[in-house]
Amino acid sequence: MTDQTMNATTSAASVRDYFELMKPRIMMLVVFTAAAGLVAAPSGIHWLTGAAALLAVALGSGAAGAINMWYDADIDAVMTRTSTRPLPAGRVQASDALSLGIFMSIMSVIIMTLATNWQAGALLAFSIFFYGVIYTMWLKRSTHQNIVIGGAAGAFPPVIGWAAVTGTMPVEAWALFLITFMWTPPHFWALSLVANKDYEKAGVPMLPVVKGASNTRLQILIYTILLLPVTLLPTAFGTGGYIYTAIAAVGGVVFLGFAVKVFASKAGDLDMEAKDRKLALGMFAFSILYLALLFGALIVEHGFGLYFSSPNLAIWAGV
Amino acid sequence: MNEFNQYERPLSAAEVNARKKRNAALAIILVAFMLLIFGISVVKLQGGIARPQDWQEETAGWQMDEAPVEAGEGPPPGMEPAEETTSE
């Protein structure tokens, strides 16, 4: 290839297109939850090491996103919501997206292991594999429970953050995992209620497509009810203080309110009205704020010295 | 042009500009990566210097060649002067 000639598709790609491949909004939430695990862990970490760990998590998340976009380019092109992504829009070549994903996966694990410890590096590698291979290549197109099991991939970051500091993964860290794990189904199904036609067109077996909107609304309510006690686990273990507990309680009640309203609505039905659609999208938007507030509370409490222990498990048990 | 690059064409000014921006971004990322690895190395080294008790505890059970010397009873192990050898 000469100096001034190049493949037409690649030459049009901007830095922003490559950045878009990394799903930056998901990346932000992933880094945020990892930061919560990092600061909530019981021992300290040098700020540069902590920053390197968060960078590694961001790179890992971006890598998984790029691999996901590479594999899903065919269905992204069919769905209205995703048709303008860099690959279906023809701004980036598929091989470039895959190369970027693999390269960033390797770099993220190397940085994490060098900066912190092999436990955090190994868990980061597993979470990239879980999202890029188990969820994207297998679960997403084969079962309507795709998002339930696949949600684990997005739930690992707080445990990775915790492991980066301590080199261990105690039950307190897995309580943070469980929050995101139980939060993902109602969060994603609220969106899929209004986008089920897109998923049907692409042949993706999302719950509303396979089991119907009514069943999806019931599942949203069940998972939301189960989520409420799970969000109080950090309080029980002493990880969450008064600020966290207050946000978990108030936010949980509001989220449950959304779930009850969506359950009683016609969201996802053929005769869905504009207010039903608005309600489902409102629940989707609030779910993001809810998760950010939960993990933000942990960051504020542990990162800014505002932690005041709330009645935890030891007190409840009379120890 | 040969059979392998028959689809190649001259780049437009906008495409050359886009490539320059990609290359600049790569350069910035490489420099940042280099600084990050340097910084991590410094932090790790400082940790070793600032916390010598870590490796002291780690090596506490190691077998010594000679019996420990009481404080003030001569040089510490490993610091003894070499034995004089006599040539016959």
Short mmCIF file of C-alpha atoms in Angstrom, two decimals:
data_model
loop_
_atom_site.label_atom_id
_atom_site.label_comp_id
_atom_site.label_asym_id
_atom_site.label_seq_id
_atom_site.Cartn_x
_atom_site.Cartn_y
_atom_site.Cartn_z
CA MET A 1 0.00 0.00 0.00
CA THR A 2 1.41 3.38 -0.94
CA ASP A 3 1.68 6.30 1.41
CA GLN A 4 -1.36 8.14 0.19
CA THR A 5 -3.67 5.24 -0.67
CA MET A 6 -5.74 3.15 1.70
CA ASN A 7 -8.89 1.14 1.95
CA ALA A 8 -11.83 3.53 1.57
CA THR A 9 -13.84 2.30 4.58
CA THR A 10 -10.97 2.50 7.06
CA SER A 11 -9.75 5.90 5.92
CA ALA A 12 -13.10 7.53 6.72
CA ALA A 13 -13.08 6.36 10.34
CA SER A 14 -12.52 9.05 12.95
CA VAL A 15 -11.15 8.64 16.48
CA ARG A 16 -14.70 9.22 17.71
CA ASP A 17 -15.93 6.21 15.71
CA TYR A 18 -13.42 3.95 17.43
CA PHE A 19 -14.35 5.47 20.80
CA GLU A 20 -18.03 4.77 20.02
CA LEU A 21 -17.15 1.09 19.50
CA MET A 22 -16.26 0.93 23.19
CA LYS A 23 -19.82 1.81 24.30
CA PRO A 24 -18.70 4.82 26.38
CA ARG A 25 -21.94 5.19 28.38
CA ILE A 26 -21.77 1.60 29.62
CA MET A 27 -18.06 2.13 30.26
CA MET A 28 -18.81 5.09 32.53
CA LEU A 29 -21.26 3.08 34.65
CA VAL A 30 -18.83 0.15 34.82
CA VAL A 31 -15.96 2.39 35.96
CA PHE A 32 -18.26 4.03 38.50
CA THR A 33 -19.27 0.72 40.09
CA ALA A 34 -15.64 -0.47 40.04
CA ALA A 35 -14.64 2.75 41.83
CA ALA A 36 -17.24 2.01 44.49
CA GLY A 37 -15.69 -1.43 45.09
CA LEU A 38 -12.25 0.18 45.15
CA VAL A 39 -13.05 2.73 47.85
CA ALA A 40 -15.35 0.47 49.87
CA ALA A 41 -12.61 -2.15 50.31
CA PRO A 42 -11.22 -2.05 53.87
CA SER A 43 -7.59 -1.10 53.08
CA GLY A 44 -6.09 1.80 51.17
CA ILE A 45 -4.49 1.96 47.75
CA HIS A 46 -2.08 4.48 46.18
CA TRP A 47 -4.01 6.95 44.03
CA LEU A 48 -1.98 6.11 40.91
CA THR A 49 -2.48 2.37 41.38
CA GLY A 50 -6.20 2.98 41.90
CA ALA A 51 -6.36 5.15 38.78
CA ALA A 52 -4.52 2.46 36.79
CA ALA A 53 -6.98 -0.15 38.04
CA LEU A 54 -9.94 1.99 36.95
CA LEU A 55 -8.27 2.61 33.58
CA ALA A 56 -7.87 -1.15 33.16
CA VAL A 57 -11.54 -1.66 33.98
CA ALA A 58 -12.48 1.05 31.43
CA LEU A 59 -10.28 -0.58 28.78
CA GLY A 60 -11.74 -4.00 29.55
CA SER A 61 -15.26 -2.67 29.29
CA GLY A 62 -14.41 -0.94 26.01
CA ALA A 63 -12.81 -4.13 24.69
CA ALA A 64 -15.91 -6.18 25.51
CA GLY A 65 -18.05 -3.50 23.84
CA ALA A 66 -15.94 -3.58 20.67
CA ILE A 67 -16.13 -7.38 20.49
CA ASN A 68 -19.89 -7.17 21.05
CA MET A 69 -20.27 -4.61 18.24
CA TRP A 70 -18.13 -6.75 15.91
CA TYR A 71 -20.21 -9.88 16.51
CA ASP A 72 -23.60 -8.13 16.54
CA ALA A 73 -23.01 -5.98 13.44
CA ASP A 74 -25.58 -8.03 11.50
CA ILE A 75 -28.41 -7.52 13.99
CA ASP A 76 -27.37 -3.93 14.75
CA ALA A 77 -27.91 -3.13 11.06
CA VAL A 78 -31.50 -4.44 11.27
CA MET A 79 -32.47 -2.63 14.48
CA THR A 80 -33.41 1.06 14.24
CA ARG A 81 -31.85 1.92 17.62
CA THR A 82 -28.44 0.53 16.65
CA SER A 83 -28.31 1.03 12.87
CA THR A 84 -26.18 4.17 13.15
CA ARG A 85 -23.38 2.43 15.09
CA PRO A 86 -19.93 2.62 13.40
CA LEU A 87 -20.01 -0.93 11.96
CA PRO A 88 -23.52 -1.09 10.42
CA ALA A 89 -23.09 2.50 9.21
CA GLY A 90 -19.89 1.40 7.40
CA ARG A 91 -17.60 3.88 9.14
CA VAL A 92 -15.33 1.19 10.64
CA GLN A 93 -14.34 -2.19 9.24
CA ALA A 94 -15.36 -5.33 11.15
CA SER A 95 -11.78 -6.63 11.32
CA ASP A 96 -10.63 -3.32 12.83
CA ALA A 97 -13.30 -3.54 15.54
CA LEU A 98 -12.28 -7.12 16.39
CA SER A 99 -8.58 -6.23 16.46
CA LEU A 100 -9.29 -3.29 18.74
CA GLY A 101 -11.37 -5.49 21.06
CA ILE A 102 -8.73 -8.22 21.35
CA PHE A 103 -5.84 -5.78 21.74
CA MET A 104 -7.61 -3.77 24.43
CA SER A 105 -8.63 -6.96 26.27
CA ILE A 106 -5.01 -8.03 26.52
CA MET A 107 -3.78 -4.57 27.50
CA SER A 108 -6.44 -4.11 30.16
CA VAL A 109 -5.57 -7.42 31.86
CA ILE A 110 -1.83 -6.67 31.69
CA ILE A 111 -2.29 -3.20 33.21
CA MET A 112 -4.58 -4.51 35.95
CA THR A 113 -2.22 -7.35 36.88
CA LEU A 114 0.90 -5.14 36.83
CA ALA A 115 -0.72 -2.34 38.80
CA THR A 116 -2.56 -4.41 41.38
CA ASN A 117 -2.61 -8.22 41.61
CA TRP A 118 -3.37 -11.33 39.59
CA GLN A 119 -6.72 -11.92 41.29
CA ALA A 120 -8.12 -8.64 39.94
CA GLY A 121 -6.49 -9.29 36.53
CA ALA A 122 -7.99 -12.78 36.33
CA LEU A 123 -11.47 -11.57 37.26
CA LEU A 124 -11.23 -8.76 34.69
CA ALA A 125 -10.21 -11.28 32.01
CA PHE A 126 -13.12 -13.52 32.97
CA SER A 127 -15.63 -10.67 32.86
CA ILE A 128 -14.46 -9.65 29.35
CA PHE A 129 -14.76 -13.29 28.26
CA PHE A 130 -18.19 -13.56 29.89
CA TYR A 131 -19.57 -10.51 28.06
CA GLY A 132 -17.76 -10.96 24.75
CA VAL A 133 -18.20 -14.71 24.35
CA ILE A 134 -20.74 -16.23 26.77
CA TYR A 135 -23.29 -13.39 26.56
CA THR A 136 -22.71 -11.95 23.08
CA MET A 137 -21.92 -15.08 21.09
CA TRP A 138 -24.05 -17.60 22.95
CA LEU A 139 -26.77 -16.40 25.37
CA LYS A 140 -28.01 -13.33 23.51
CA ARG A 141 -29.26 -15.24 20.47
CA SER A 142 -30.20 -18.51 22.16
CA THR A 143 -32.32 -17.87 25.27
CA HIS A 144 -34.84 -15.33 26.57
CA GLN A 145 -32.96 -15.47 29.88
CA ASN A 146 -29.98 -13.88 28.06
CA ILE A 147 -29.98 -10.69 30.07
CA VAL A 148 -30.47 -12.46 33.42
CA ILE A 149 -27.34 -14.61 33.07
CA GLY A 150 -25.46 -12.09 30.93
CA GLY A 151 -26.05 -9.44 33.58
CA ALA A 152 -23.27 -11.05 35.58
CA ALA A 153 -20.72 -9.57 33.17
CA GLY A 154 -21.72 -6.04 34.11
CA ALA A 155 -21.88 -6.94 37.80
CA PHE A 156 -18.23 -7.98 38.19
CA PRO A 157 -16.61 -4.47 38.30
CA PRO A 158 -17.20 -3.73 42.02
CA VAL A 159 -15.67 -7.12 42.87
CA ILE A 160 -12.74 -6.35 40.55
CA GLY A 161 -12.29 -2.98 42.30
CA TRP A 162 -12.37 -4.68 45.72
CA ALA A 163 -9.91 -7.36 44.62
CA ALA A 164 -7.59 -4.70 43.19
CA VAL A 165 -7.17 -3.25 46.70
CA THR A 166 -7.19 -6.35 48.90
CA GLY A 167 -6.38 -9.27 46.60
CA THR A 168 -9.46 -11.01 48.02
CA MET A 169 -13.12 -11.32 47.06
CA PRO A 170 -15.09 -11.53 50.33
CA VAL A 171 -18.84 -11.78 50.72
CA GLU A 172 -19.11 -7.97 51.10
CA ALA A 173 -17.78 -7.57 47.54
CA TRP A 174 -20.19 -10.20 46.19
CA ALA A 175 -23.06 -8.28 47.81
CA LEU A 176 -22.17 -5.38 45.50
CA PHE A 177 -22.08 -7.86 42.60
CA LEU A 178 -25.57 -9.06 43.50
CA ILE A 179 -26.99 -5.52 43.35
CA THR A 180 -26.03 -4.99 39.70
CA PHE A 181 -26.92 -8.60 38.87
CA MET A 182 -30.49 -8.23 40.19
CA TRP A 183 -30.82 -4.69 38.81
CA THR A 184 -29.97 -5.61 35.20
CA PRO A 185 -33.16 -7.56 34.25
CA PRO A 186 -35.70 -4.87 35.24
CA HIS A 187 -33.42 -2.19 33.79
CA PHE A 188 -33.04 -3.88 30.42
CA TRP A 189 -36.56 -5.31 30.13
CA ALA A 190 -38.02 -1.82 30.69
CA LEU A 191 -36.20 -0.76 27.52
CA SER A 192 -36.98 -3.94 25.61
CA LEU A 193 -40.72 -3.39 26.24
CA VAL A 194 -40.62 -0.38 23.94
CA ALA A 195 -38.02 -1.83 21.55
CA ASN A 196 -39.48 -5.35 21.22
CA LYS A 197 -40.36 -4.82 17.54
CA ASP A 198 -36.71 -4.08 16.84
CA TYR A 199 -35.60 -7.25 18.64
CA GLU A 200 -38.28 -9.31 16.86
CA LYS A 201 -37.13 -7.97 13.49
CA ALA A 202 -33.52 -8.91 14.32
CA GLY A 203 -34.49 -12.36 15.64
CA VAL A 204 -33.13 -11.72 19.15
CA PRO A 205 -35.13 -13.78 21.70
CA MET A 206 -35.67 -11.03 24.26
CA LEU A 207 -38.27 -11.79 26.94
CA PRO A 208 -41.07 -9.58 25.46
CA VAL A 209 -40.57 -11.22 22.06
CA VAL A 210 -40.66 -14.82 23.38
CA LYS A 211 -43.00 -14.62 26.41
CA GLY A 212 -44.96 -11.47 25.63
CA ALA A 213 -45.20 -8.02 27.19
CA SER A 214 -47.52 -9.07 30.03
CA ASN A 215 -45.08 -11.73 31.28
CA THR A 216 -42.20 -9.26 30.96
CA ARG A 217 -44.01 -6.68 33.10
CA LEU A 218 -44.57 -9.37 35.77
CA GLN A 219 -40.90 -10.41 35.64
CA ILE A 220 -39.87 -6.75 36.02
CA LEU A 221 -42.00 -6.50 39.16
CA ILE A 222 -40.64 -9.77 40.63
CA TYR A 223 -37.00 -8.81 40.04
CA THR A 224 -37.60 -5.33 41.47
CA ILE A 225 -39.11 -6.81 44.65
CA LEU A 226 -36.12 -9.15 44.95
CA LEU A 227 -33.72 -6.27 44.34
CA LEU A 228 -34.89 -4.25 47.36
CA PRO A 229 -33.51 -6.54 50.11
CA VAL A 230 -30.37 -7.13 48.01
CA THR A 231 -29.62 -3.38 48.02
CA LEU A 232 -29.70 -3.51 51.83
CA LEU A 233 -27.04 -6.23 52.01
CA PRO A 234 -24.17 -3.67 52.13
CA THR A 235 -25.92 -2.16 55.17
CA ALA A 236 -26.14 -5.59 56.78
CA PHE A 237 -22.45 -6.24 56.15
CA GLY A 238 -21.42 -2.78 57.34
CA THR A 239 -20.18 -1.64 53.90
CA GLY A 240 -22.98 0.90 53.52
CA GLY A 241 -23.48 3.60 56.12
CA TYR A 242 -26.43 5.90 56.81
CA ILE A 243 -26.19 7.78 53.48
CA TYR A 244 -26.14 4.55 51.50
CA THR A 245 -28.99 3.03 53.52
CA ALA A 246 -31.18 6.13 53.08
CA ILE A 247 -30.59 6.18 49.31
CA ALA A 248 -31.17 2.42 49.02
CA ALA A 249 -34.45 2.71 50.92
CA VAL A 250 -35.84 5.79 49.16
CA GLY A 251 -34.52 4.83 45.71
CA GLY A 252 -35.83 1.29 46.15
CA VAL A 253 -39.32 2.52 46.97
CA VAL A 254 -39.34 4.84 43.91
CA PHE A 255 -38.04 2.04 41.68
CA LEU A 256 -40.69 -0.30 43.04
CA GLY A 257 -43.28 2.40 42.31
CA PHE A 258 -42.14 2.46 38.68
CA ALA A 259 -42.29 -1.35 38.50
CA VAL A 260 -45.85 -1.43 39.88
CA LYS A 261 -46.97 1.26 37.42
CA VAL A 262 -45.32 -0.53 34.48
CA PHE A 263 -46.93 -3.80 35.61
CA ALA A 264 -50.36 -2.14 35.58
CA SER A 265 -49.73 -0.44 32.22
CA LYS A 266 -49.93 -1.68 28.65
CA ALA A 267 -46.23 -1.06 27.95
CA GLY A 268 -45.08 -3.42 25.21
CA ASP A 269 -48.61 -4.39 24.15
CA LEU A 270 -49.82 -3.86 20.59
CA ASP A 271 -52.28 -1.21 21.80
CA MET A 272 -49.60 0.53 23.90
CA GLU A 273 -50.26 4.26 24.29
CA ALA A 274 -47.73 7.09 24.42
CA LYS A 275 -48.03 7.33 28.23
CA ASP A 276 -47.20 3.61 28.59
CA ARG A 277 -44.14 4.01 26.41
CA LYS A 278 -43.13 7.08 28.42
CA LEU A 279 -43.56 5.12 31.66
CA ALA A 280 -41.33 2.24 30.52
CA LEU A 281 -38.67 4.66 29.28
CA GLY A 282 -39.00 6.58 32.56
CA MET A 283 -38.31 3.38 34.51
CA PHE A 284 -35.31 2.65 32.26
CA ALA A 285 -33.91 6.17 32.83
CA PHE A 286 -34.53 6.06 36.60
CA SER A 287 -32.87 2.65 36.88
CA ILE A 288 -29.60 4.18 35.65
CA LEU A 289 -29.89 7.03 38.16
CA TYR A 290 -30.80 4.55 40.93
CA LEU A 291 -27.71 2.40 40.37
CA ALA A 292 -25.48 5.47 40.06
CA LEU A 293 -26.87 6.84 43.35
CA LEU A 294 -26.36 3.51 45.18
CA PHE A 295 -22.73 3.18 44.16
CA GLY A 296 -22.23 6.96 44.36
CA ALA A 297 -23.29 6.80 48.02
CA LEU A 298 -20.58 4.21 48.72
CA ILE A 299 -18.00 6.43 46.97
CA VAL A 300 -19.09 9.49 48.95
CA GLU A 301 -19.09 7.60 52.25
CA HIS A 302 -15.77 5.81 51.88
CA GLY A 303 -13.95 8.19 49.52
CA PHE A 304 -14.81 11.43 51.32
CA GLY A 305 -14.80 10.24 54.93
CA LEU A 306 -18.57 10.46 55.38
CA TYR A 307 -19.03 6.87 56.47
CA PHE A 308 -21.03 6.48 59.63
CA SER A 309 -21.82 2.87 60.29
CA SER A 310 -25.48 2.01 60.24
CA PRO A 311 -26.98 -0.88 62.22
CA ASN A 312 -25.18 -3.77 60.59
CA LEU A 313 -25.31 -7.53 60.78
CA ALA A 314 -23.17 -7.71 63.92
CA ILE A 315 -25.63 -5.53 65.82
CA TRP A 316 -28.63 -7.38 64.44
CA ALA A 317 -27.09 -10.65 65.51
CA GLY A 318 -26.48 -9.24 69.00
CA VAL A 319 -22.71 -9.67 68.76
CA MET B 1 -1.06 -0.83 -9.48
CA ASN B 2 -0.92 -4.58 -9.36
CA GLU B 3 -3.58 -7.21 -8.75
CA PHE B 4 -3.30 -6.82 -4.98
CA ASN B 5 -3.95 -3.11 -4.79
CA GLN B 6 -6.33 -2.59 -7.67
CA TYR B 7 -8.97 -1.21 -5.27
CA GLU B 8 -6.64 1.38 -3.83
CA ARG B 9 -7.25 4.99 -4.68
CA PRO B 10 -5.70 8.27 -3.69
CA LEU B 11 -6.98 9.59 -0.38
CA SER B 12 -8.96 12.80 -0.26
CA ALA B 13 -7.81 15.72 1.88
CA ALA B 14 -10.48 14.87 4.47
CA GLU B 15 -9.31 11.27 4.66
CA VAL B 16 -5.67 12.27 5.06
CA ASN B 17 -6.77 14.63 7.81
CA ALA B 18 -8.73 11.84 9.53
CA ARG B 19 -5.69 9.57 9.36
CA LYS B 20 -3.47 12.26 10.88
CA LYS B 21 -5.92 12.65 13.77
CA ARG B 22 -5.96 8.88 14.34
CA ASN B 23 -2.16 8.80 14.35
CA ALA B 24 -2.01 11.73 16.79
CA ALA B 25 -4.45 9.92 19.10
CA LEU B 26 -2.31 6.77 18.92
CA ALA B 27 0.81 8.78 19.78
CA ILE B 28 -0.91 10.35 22.80
CA ILE B 29 -2.13 6.92 23.97
CA LEU B 30 1.37 5.43 23.63
CA VAL B 31 2.98 8.26 25.61
CA ALA B 32 0.26 8.01 28.28
CA PHE B 33 0.79 4.24 28.49
CA MET B 34 4.53 4.71 28.87
CA LEU B 35 4.02 7.27 31.67
CA LEU B 36 1.50 4.98 33.37
CA ILE B 37 3.87 2.01 33.42
CA PHE B 38 6.67 4.27 34.67
CA GLY B 39 4.40 5.63 37.42
CA ILE B 40 3.24 2.16 38.48
CA SER B 41 6.87 1.00 38.63
CA VAL B 42 7.82 3.96 40.85
CA VAL B 43 4.87 3.34 43.17
CA LYS B 44 5.72 -0.37 43.45
CA LEU B 45 9.39 0.40 44.14
CA GLN B 46 8.47 3.04 46.74
CA GLY B 47 6.24 0.49 48.42
CA GLY B 48 9.19 -1.89 48.73
CA ILE B 49 11.46 0.80 50.14
CA ALA B 50 8.88 2.26 52.49
CA ARG B 51 7.77 -1.11 53.88
CA PRO B 52 10.93 -3.19 54.38
CA GLN B 53 9.12 -5.09 57.15
CA ASP B 54 7.15 -6.88 54.42
CA TRP B 55 10.19 -8.68 53.05
CA GLN B 56 11.75 -8.96 56.49
CA GLU B 57 8.68 -10.87 57.68
CA GLU B 58 8.75 -12.91 54.52
CA THR B 59 12.37 -13.94 55.02
CA ALA B 60 12.17 -14.39 58.81
CA GLY B 61 11.89 -18.17 58.65
CA TRP B 62 14.70 -18.70 56.18
CA GLN B 63 17.50 -21.05 57.27
CA MET B 64 20.64 -19.17 58.24
CA ASP B 65 24.09 -20.57 57.63
CA GLU B 66 25.31 -19.56 61.05
CA ALA B 67 23.78 -19.13 64.49
CA PRO B 68 22.34 -15.67 65.12
CA VAL B 69 24.76 -13.35 66.83
CA GLU B 70 23.65 -11.55 69.98
CA ALA B 71 23.51 -7.79 69.76
CA GLY B 72 26.92 -6.26 70.27
CA GLU B 73 28.77 -9.55 69.91
CA GLY B 74 30.36 -9.02 66.56
CA PRO B 75 29.29 -8.30 63.03
CA PRO B 76 25.85 -9.43 61.80
CA PRO B 77 25.63 -12.66 59.81
CA GLY B 78 27.05 -12.36 56.35
CA MET B 79 29.28 -9.43 57.31
CA GLU B 80 32.11 -11.41 58.88
CA PRO B 81 35.59 -10.78 57.49
CA ALA B 82 36.90 -13.47 55.19
CA GLU B 83 38.90 -16.21 56.95
CA GLU B 84 42.62 -15.97 56.55
CA THR B 85 44.10 -18.75 54.52
CA THR B 86 47.64 -19.89 55.06
CA SER B 87 49.71 -21.10 52.23
CA GLU B 88 52.10 -23.91 53.03
#
